[in-house]
Amino acid sequence: MIDWLGLGELFAILAAIVWALSTILYKGFSHHLTPMQLNISKGVLASAMMLATIAITQDAALPHHLTSWLWLIAGGVIGIAIGDSAYFTALRNIGPARTLVIESLAPALVGVFNILLLNHYLSPFAWCGIVLTTIGVVIAIKPEKTLPQVDHQHYRKGVLCALAAAICQALGMVMSKGALNNEHMSSLWAALIRLAAGTMTVALVVAVFKSSEFKQALTLRGISGKQWFFAAVFLGTFLGLWLQLGAVKYTDPAIAQTIFATAPLIVMSIGFIKREPVTNKMLAGGLLALMGVGVLLTN
């Protein structure tokens, strides 16, 4: 019944929507936090929200097998501690346009890691949908104008960090699927364990090497427009990660990651509603990505 309803794909679409909305909200505040500080701040806030939700709903479906805990902890350390920090570093060095193009590799990488770690193969039809969606997203988000020049050192650092972010994101996704395949657990508990593991890893590194930065990350000093930050964390990290794990629970992680990758197109669609300029490339890429998602949903 779940497969027929496409519950995993539905969660993936909702995750893409909330991530798109959180991206817009993130523009509403300014900060002077490092990538690792930002990772700690959003991780602590979202973890508190998840704990509160678990207490209110009395969710007792936590994992019981050690293997499941290890999958989720490893996925959190790689996907959140390393992956998110690398992503924020890439944004700082090469900007969102270049970073998002490189991040588009993530769905294909998930498919590869799915084979290597879980021995699960997608159908050629599903791969066709992944390729169509990825190409469409790349076409849509590729800027029309020449991007600002970046010096060689920052460019190399940014590209390497964007690649690392894509690889870590893919690995974290597949590891989460490994845990969810291992036993029955709620996606909220899986999201909390994954997020807490990643956040604590980053917090430990910052606390040991830069204790003053650790205190700033916890107190949110240096952030103005905190209400936008809280709203962005609620949507992008709390709801986004919960929905992401729900999607991975009910569908193939490569399919889920491909749908997540359409978040930039949703941002563009919101911009279109707000009468922001839309280019032919955006329209063509968006339609191609939509076709790819359609192929995945009918697979």
Short mmCIF file of C-alpha atoms in Angstrom, two decimals, residues 7-16 18-19 50 72 75-76 79-80 84 103 106 110 168-177 180 187-188 190-192 194-195 235-261:
data_model
loop_
_atom_site.label_atom_id
_atom_site.label_comp_id
_atom_site.label_asym_id
_atom_site.label_seq_id
_atom_site.Cartn_x
_atom_site.Cartn_y
_atom_site.Cartn_z
CA LEU A 7 4.71 7.81 0.43
CA GLY A 8 8.51 8.07 0.14
CA GLU A 9 8.26 10.23 -2.97
CA LEU A 10 5.63 12.42 -1.29
CA PHE A 11 7.93 12.98 1.70
CA ALA A 12 10.79 13.79 -0.69
CA ILE A 13 8.69 16.41 -2.50
CA LEU A 14 7.67 17.97 0.84
CA ALA A 15 11.32 17.97 1.96
CA ALA A 16 12.33 19.80 -1.23
CA VAL A 18 10.56 23.09 3.02
CA TRP A 19 14.25 23.29 2.08
CA MET A 50 12.97 17.00 17.74
CA LEU A 72 22.88 6.47 11.86
CA GLY A 75 25.68 8.86 8.57
CA GLY A 76 25.41 11.89 10.86
CA GLY A 79 26.59 13.66 6.13
CA ILE A 80 26.13 16.48 8.66
CA ASP A 84 27.26 20.40 5.87
CA GLU A 103 25.98 19.34 -5.63
CA ALA A 106 24.69 13.78 -5.29
CA VAL A 110 23.72 7.90 -3.96
CA CYS A 168 29.24 13.05 2.16
CA GLN A 169 25.59 13.86 1.53
CA ALA A 170 25.26 10.75 -0.64
CA LEU A 171 27.06 8.52 1.87
CA GLY A 172 24.98 9.84 4.76
CA MET A 173 21.78 9.16 2.85
CA VAL A 174 22.71 5.54 2.04
CA MET A 175 23.90 4.88 5.61
CA SER A 176 20.57 6.14 6.93
CA LYS A 177 18.80 3.75 4.56
CA LEU A 180 16.09 1.99 8.40
CA SER A 187 11.93 8.49 10.99
CA LEU A 188 11.95 11.16 13.73
CA ALA A 190 16.44 8.31 13.01
CA ALA A 191 16.64 12.03 12.16
CA LEU A 192 17.44 12.97 15.77
CA ARG A 194 21.74 11.38 12.82
CA LEU A 195 21.54 15.11 13.59
CA LEU A 235 11.77 24.29 8.15
CA GLY A 236 15.13 23.32 6.71
CA THR A 237 16.66 21.23 9.50
CA PHE A 238 13.84 20.08 11.80
CA LEU A 239 11.12 19.39 9.22
CA GLY A 240 13.54 18.92 6.31
CA LEU A 241 15.66 16.22 7.94
CA TRP A 242 12.57 14.48 9.39
CA LEU A 243 10.95 14.38 5.96
CA GLN A 244 14.23 13.32 4.36
CA LEU A 245 14.49 10.28 6.63
CA GLY A 246 10.81 9.55 6.03
CA ALA A 247 11.46 9.61 2.27
CA VAL A 248 14.49 7.33 2.60
CA LYS A 249 12.47 4.93 4.75
CA TYR A 250 9.84 4.36 2.07
CA THR A 251 11.69 4.71 -1.21
CA ASP A 252 15.13 4.26 -2.74
CA PRO A 253 17.61 6.89 -1.46
CA ALA A 254 18.77 7.73 -5.00
CA ILE A 255 15.21 8.55 -6.02
CA ALA A 256 14.68 10.58 -2.83
CA GLN A 257 17.94 12.50 -3.34
CA THR A 258 17.02 13.28 -6.95
CA ILE A 259 13.72 14.81 -5.83
CA PHE A 260 15.53 16.76 -3.06
CA ALA A 261 17.80 18.20 -5.74
#
